[in-house]
XYZ file of C-alpha atoms in Angstrom:
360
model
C 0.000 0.000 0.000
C 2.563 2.403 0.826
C 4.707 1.432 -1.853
C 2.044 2.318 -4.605
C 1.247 5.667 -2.424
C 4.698 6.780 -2.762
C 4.939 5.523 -6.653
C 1.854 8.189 -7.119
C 3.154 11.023 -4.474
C 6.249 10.569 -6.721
C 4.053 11.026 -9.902
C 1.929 13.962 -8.598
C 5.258 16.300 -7.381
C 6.048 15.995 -10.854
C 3.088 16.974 -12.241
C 3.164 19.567 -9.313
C 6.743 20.844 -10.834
C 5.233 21.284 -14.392
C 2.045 21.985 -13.751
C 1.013 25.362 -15.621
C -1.971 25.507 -13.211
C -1.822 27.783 -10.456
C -1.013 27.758 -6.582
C -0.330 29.455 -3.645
C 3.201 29.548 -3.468
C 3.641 31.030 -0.069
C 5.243 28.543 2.337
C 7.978 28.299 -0.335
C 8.742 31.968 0.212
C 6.751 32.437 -3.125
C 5.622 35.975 -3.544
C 6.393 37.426 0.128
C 8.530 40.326 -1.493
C 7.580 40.219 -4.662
C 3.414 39.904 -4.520
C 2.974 43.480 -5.486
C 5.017 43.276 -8.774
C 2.901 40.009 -9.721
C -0.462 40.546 -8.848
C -1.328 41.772 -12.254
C -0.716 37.980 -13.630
C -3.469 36.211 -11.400
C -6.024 37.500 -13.707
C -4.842 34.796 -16.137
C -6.150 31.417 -13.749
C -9.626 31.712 -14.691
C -8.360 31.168 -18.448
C -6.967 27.915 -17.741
C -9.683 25.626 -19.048
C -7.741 24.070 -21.659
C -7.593 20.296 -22.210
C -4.764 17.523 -20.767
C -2.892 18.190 -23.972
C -2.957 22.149 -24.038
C -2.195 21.881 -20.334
C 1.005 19.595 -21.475
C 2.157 22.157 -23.842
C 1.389 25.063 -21.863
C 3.647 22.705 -19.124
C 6.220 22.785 -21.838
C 6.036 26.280 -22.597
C 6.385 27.248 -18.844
C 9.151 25.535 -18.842
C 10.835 27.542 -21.529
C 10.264 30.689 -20.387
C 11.593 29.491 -16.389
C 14.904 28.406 -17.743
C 15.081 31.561 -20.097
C 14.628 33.311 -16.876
C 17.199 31.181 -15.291
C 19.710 31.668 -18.623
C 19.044 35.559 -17.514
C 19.541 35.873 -14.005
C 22.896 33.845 -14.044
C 24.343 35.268 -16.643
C 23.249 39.102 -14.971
C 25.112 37.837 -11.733
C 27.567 40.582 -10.667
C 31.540 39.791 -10.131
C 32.092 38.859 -6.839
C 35.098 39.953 -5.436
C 36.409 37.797 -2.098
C 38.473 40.316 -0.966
C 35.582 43.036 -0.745
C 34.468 42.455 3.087
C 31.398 40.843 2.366
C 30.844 37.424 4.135
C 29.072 35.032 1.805
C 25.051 33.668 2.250
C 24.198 30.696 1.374
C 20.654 29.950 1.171
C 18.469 27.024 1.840
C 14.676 27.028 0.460
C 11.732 25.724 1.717
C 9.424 22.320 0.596
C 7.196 23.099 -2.456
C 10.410 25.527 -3.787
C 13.371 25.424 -5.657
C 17.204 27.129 -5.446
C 15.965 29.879 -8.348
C 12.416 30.299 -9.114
C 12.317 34.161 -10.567
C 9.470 34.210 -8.189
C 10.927 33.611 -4.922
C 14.435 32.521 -4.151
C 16.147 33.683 -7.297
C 14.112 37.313 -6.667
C 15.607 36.964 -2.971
C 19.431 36.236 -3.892
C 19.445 39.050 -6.276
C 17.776 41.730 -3.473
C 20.797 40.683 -1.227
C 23.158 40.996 -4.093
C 21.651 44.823 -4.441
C 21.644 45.088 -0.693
C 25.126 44.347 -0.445
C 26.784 44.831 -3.516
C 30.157 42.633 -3.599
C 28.330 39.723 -1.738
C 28.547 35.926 -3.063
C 25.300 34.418 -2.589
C 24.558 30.581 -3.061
C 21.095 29.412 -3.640
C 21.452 25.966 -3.408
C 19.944 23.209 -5.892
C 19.856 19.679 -4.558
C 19.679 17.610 -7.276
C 20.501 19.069 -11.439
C 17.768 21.264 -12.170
C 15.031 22.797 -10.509
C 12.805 20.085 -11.260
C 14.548 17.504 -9.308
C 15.262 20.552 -6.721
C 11.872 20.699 -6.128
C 11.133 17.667 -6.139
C 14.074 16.378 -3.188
C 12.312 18.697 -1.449
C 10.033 15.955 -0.658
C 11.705 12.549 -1.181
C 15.560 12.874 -1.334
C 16.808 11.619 1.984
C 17.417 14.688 4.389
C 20.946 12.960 5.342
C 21.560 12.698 1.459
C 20.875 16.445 1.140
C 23.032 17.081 3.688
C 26.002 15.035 2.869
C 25.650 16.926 -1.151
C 25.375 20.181 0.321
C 28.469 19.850 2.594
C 31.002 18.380 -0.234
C 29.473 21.389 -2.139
C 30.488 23.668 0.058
C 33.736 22.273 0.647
C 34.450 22.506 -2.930
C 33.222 26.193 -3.540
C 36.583 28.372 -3.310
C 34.801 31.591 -2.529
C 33.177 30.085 0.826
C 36.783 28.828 2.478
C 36.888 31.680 4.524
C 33.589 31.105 6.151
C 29.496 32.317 5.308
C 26.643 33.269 6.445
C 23.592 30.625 6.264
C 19.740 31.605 5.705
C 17.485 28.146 5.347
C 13.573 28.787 5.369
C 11.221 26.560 6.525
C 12.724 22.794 6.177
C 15.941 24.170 4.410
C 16.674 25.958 8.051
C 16.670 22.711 10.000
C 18.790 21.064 7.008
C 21.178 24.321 7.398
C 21.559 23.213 11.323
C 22.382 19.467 10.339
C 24.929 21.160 7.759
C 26.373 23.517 10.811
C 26.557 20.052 13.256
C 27.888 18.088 10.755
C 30.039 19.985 8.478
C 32.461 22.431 10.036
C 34.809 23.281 7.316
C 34.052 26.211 5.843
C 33.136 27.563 9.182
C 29.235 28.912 9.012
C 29.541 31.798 11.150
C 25.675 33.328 11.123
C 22.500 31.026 11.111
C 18.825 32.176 10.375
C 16.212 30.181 10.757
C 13.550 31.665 8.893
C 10.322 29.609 9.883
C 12.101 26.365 10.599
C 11.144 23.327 12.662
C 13.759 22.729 14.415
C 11.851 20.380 17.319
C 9.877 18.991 13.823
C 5.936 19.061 13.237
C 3.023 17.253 14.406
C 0.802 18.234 11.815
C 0.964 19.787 8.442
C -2.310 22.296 8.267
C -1.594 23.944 4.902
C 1.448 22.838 2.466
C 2.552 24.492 -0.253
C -0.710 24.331 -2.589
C -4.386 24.746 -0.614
C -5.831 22.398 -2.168
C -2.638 20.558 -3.612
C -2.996 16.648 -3.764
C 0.441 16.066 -3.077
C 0.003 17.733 0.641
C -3.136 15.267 0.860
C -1.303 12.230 0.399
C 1.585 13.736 2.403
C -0.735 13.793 5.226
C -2.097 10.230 4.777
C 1.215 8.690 4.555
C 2.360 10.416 7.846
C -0.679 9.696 9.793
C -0.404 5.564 9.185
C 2.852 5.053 9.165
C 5.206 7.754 9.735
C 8.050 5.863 11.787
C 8.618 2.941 9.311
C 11.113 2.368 7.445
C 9.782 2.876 3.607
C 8.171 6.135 4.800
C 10.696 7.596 6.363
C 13.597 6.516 4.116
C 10.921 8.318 1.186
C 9.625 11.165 2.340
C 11.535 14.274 3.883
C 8.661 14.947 5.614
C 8.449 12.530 7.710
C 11.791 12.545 9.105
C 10.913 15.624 10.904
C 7.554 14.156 12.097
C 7.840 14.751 15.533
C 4.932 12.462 17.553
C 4.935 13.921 21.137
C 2.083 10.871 21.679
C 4.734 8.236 20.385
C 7.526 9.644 22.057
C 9.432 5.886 21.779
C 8.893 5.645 18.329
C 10.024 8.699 17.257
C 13.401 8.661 19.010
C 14.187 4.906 17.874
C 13.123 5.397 14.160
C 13.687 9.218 13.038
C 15.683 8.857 10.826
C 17.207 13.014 10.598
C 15.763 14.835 13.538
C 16.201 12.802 16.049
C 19.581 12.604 15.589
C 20.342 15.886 15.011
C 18.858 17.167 18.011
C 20.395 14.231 20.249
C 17.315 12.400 21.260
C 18.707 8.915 21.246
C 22.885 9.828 22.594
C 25.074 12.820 22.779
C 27.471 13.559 19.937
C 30.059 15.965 21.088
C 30.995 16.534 17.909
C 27.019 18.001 17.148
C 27.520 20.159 20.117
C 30.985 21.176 19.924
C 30.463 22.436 16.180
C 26.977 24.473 16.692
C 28.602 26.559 19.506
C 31.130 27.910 16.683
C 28.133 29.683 15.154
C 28.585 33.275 16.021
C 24.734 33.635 16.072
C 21.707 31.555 15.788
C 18.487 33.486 14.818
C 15.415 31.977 14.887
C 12.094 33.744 13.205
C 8.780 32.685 14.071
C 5.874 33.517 12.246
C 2.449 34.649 14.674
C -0.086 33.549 12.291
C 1.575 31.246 11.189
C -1.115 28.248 9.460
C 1.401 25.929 7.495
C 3.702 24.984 10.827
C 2.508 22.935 13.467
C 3.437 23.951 16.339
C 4.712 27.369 15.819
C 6.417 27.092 18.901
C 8.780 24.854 16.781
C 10.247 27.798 15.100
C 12.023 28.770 18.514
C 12.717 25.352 19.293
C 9.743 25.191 21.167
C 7.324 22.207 20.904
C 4.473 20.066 22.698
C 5.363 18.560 25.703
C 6.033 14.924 26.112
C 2.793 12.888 25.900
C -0.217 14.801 24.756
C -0.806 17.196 21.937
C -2.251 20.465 23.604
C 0.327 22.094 25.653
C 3.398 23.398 24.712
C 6.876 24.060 26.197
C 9.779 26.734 25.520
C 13.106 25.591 24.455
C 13.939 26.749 27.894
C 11.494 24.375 29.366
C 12.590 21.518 27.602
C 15.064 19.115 28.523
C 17.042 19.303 25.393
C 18.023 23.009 27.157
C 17.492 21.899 30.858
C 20.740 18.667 29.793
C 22.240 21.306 27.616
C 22.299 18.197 24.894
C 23.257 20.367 22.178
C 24.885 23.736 23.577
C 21.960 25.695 23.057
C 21.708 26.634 26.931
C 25.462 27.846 26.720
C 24.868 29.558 23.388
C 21.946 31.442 24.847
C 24.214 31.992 27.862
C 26.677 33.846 25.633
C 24.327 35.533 23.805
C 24.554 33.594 21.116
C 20.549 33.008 20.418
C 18.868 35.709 19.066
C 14.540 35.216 18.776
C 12.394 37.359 16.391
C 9.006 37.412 15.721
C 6.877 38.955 13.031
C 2.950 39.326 12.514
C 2.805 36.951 9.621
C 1.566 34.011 7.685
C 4.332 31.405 7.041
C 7.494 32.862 5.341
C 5.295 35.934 4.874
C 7.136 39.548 5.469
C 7.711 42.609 4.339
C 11.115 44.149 2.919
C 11.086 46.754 5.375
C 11.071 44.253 8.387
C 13.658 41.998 6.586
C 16.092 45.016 6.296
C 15.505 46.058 9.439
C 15.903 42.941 11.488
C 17.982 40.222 9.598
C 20.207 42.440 7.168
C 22.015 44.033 10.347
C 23.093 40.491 10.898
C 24.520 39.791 7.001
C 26.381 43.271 6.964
């Protein structure tokens, strides 16, 4: 049963890569500084009516026109100079996203390239084209991703000397695994930008409202979460955090619980994410895609229900100090933001004013 499910999630993240049919693109950063400059295209939804073969060639023609755009916005990339002061970003997207949709993150690296002219910035593609970026977002072991992104890095010249991480929503708990894992180049700055870094119990709106890939996300994770095809075949569900199957998830998470230490301590996790310089964490108030919120300040339910909550500082993750976090916070290290906000949802002006200060 699950085999077939994940044959036809497989098939429908495709279809959801190519698709010429609309969708909310906001928990993949989508339009959240860009929606003004776009809302003039929405007009042209209620004209998609065609049949399955002009939707195939419409496909096709999207398609095109994303990789002229792509053609265009690498080869209008300014010269990066390394000796020019600027520390590097690399940048992690979200699930439902890709390293360089014109939309979203491509729009974003090219604001910080304006914003601080001189900097490098890497938007990172797992896999050889955006298709199969997007679609690792859902089924490309997490550990995998990891492991790709930190030979990389080591293999990018212009990052030797140390960067500056930004990861939103999934790709910010990825960026930590990278930080724990991978300490040469040095990451010196990590923002979390809406990630779950204590994982989910629930996923209330994924990329696409109506999207049949989130449905059958959901069903997979709700019957079967902890074994072994799901979790070796779906990202997703090695964050799945089950405060109700505490057991479970510690012995069988296959990325999160590791990374945060649930089952022993690695020194070697908590030696390397106390050489960050700073750790900021952005949660989103109305937030409706993560559940809990609290997870994006490594908050999360407490042990054995699903109703109440506890702080990082609450938790015993902080309380054992099992992965530095208590001494980081100590030091000064922690830094936690809020903004009024759907998921991944903010304004320029808030971005410059509270994250920039810390890529200057």
């Amino acid at each position: 049963m699950f085999i077939v499910d994940l044959l036809l999630l497989r098939t429908l993240a495709l279809w959801f890569a190519c698709s010429s049919e609309p969708r909310d693109p906001g928990p993949a950063l989508g339009l959240l500084l860009l929606r003004t400059r776009v809302e003039s295209h929405d007009h042209q939804s209620t004209h998609q009516t065609g049949s399955r073969v002009g939707r195939i060639r419409m496909a096709a023609l999207l398609l095109t026109v994303l990789l002229a755009a792509l053609v265009l916005l690498v080869a209008s990339d300014p010269v990066h100079d390394s000796n020019n002061g600027t520390v590097p970003l690399v940048l992690w997207h979200g699930m439902g996203d890709s390293c360089c949709n014109p939309l979203s993150m491509g729009a974003f690296k090219k604001m910080m390239e304006e914003e601080i002219p001189g900097i490098y910035v890497l938007s990172l593609m797992i896999g050889k084209n955006v298709v199969q970026d997007m679609e690792n977002g859902f089924f490309l072991d997490v550990n995998t991703q990891v492991s790709m992104v930190c030979s990389q890095l080591a293999q990018d010249p212009k990052l030797q000397g140390g960067y500056n991480a930004m990861g939103f929503s999934q790709g910010a708990q990825f960026l930590r695994a990278v930080a724990q894992r991978c300490p040469s180049p040095p990451m010196r700055k990590l923002i979390s930008v809406g990630g779950q870094h204590q994982g989910v119990y629930g996923l209330p709106r994924c990329p696409g409202e109506s999207s049949h890939i989130c449905d059958m996300i959901r069903e997979a994770l709700n019957h079967g979460a902890y074994s072994d095809l799901v979790q070796k075949h779906l990202v997703q569900a090695q964050y799945w955090h089950d405060p109700l199957n505490d057991d479970l998830y510690k012995k069988h998470s296959l990325f999160l619980a590791d990374i945060n230490q649930e089952r022993v301590v690695n020194e070697t996790y908590r030696k390397n994410l106390q050489q960050l310089e700073k750790f900021v964490m952005v949660k989103f108030l109305q937030d409706t895609v993560v559940d809990p919120v609290d997870t994006e300040w490594f908050g999360f339910l407490k042990s054995g229900q699903a109703k109440e909550t506890e702080t990082l500082q609450e938790s015993v993750l902080y309380k054992e100090d099992r992965l530095g976090l208590a001494a980081m916070d100590k030091a000064q290290k922690l830094v936690f933001l809020s903004t009024d906000g759907d998921h991944l949802q903010f304004t320029t002006e808030w971005f410059n004013s509270n994250l920039l200060p810390f890529l200057r």
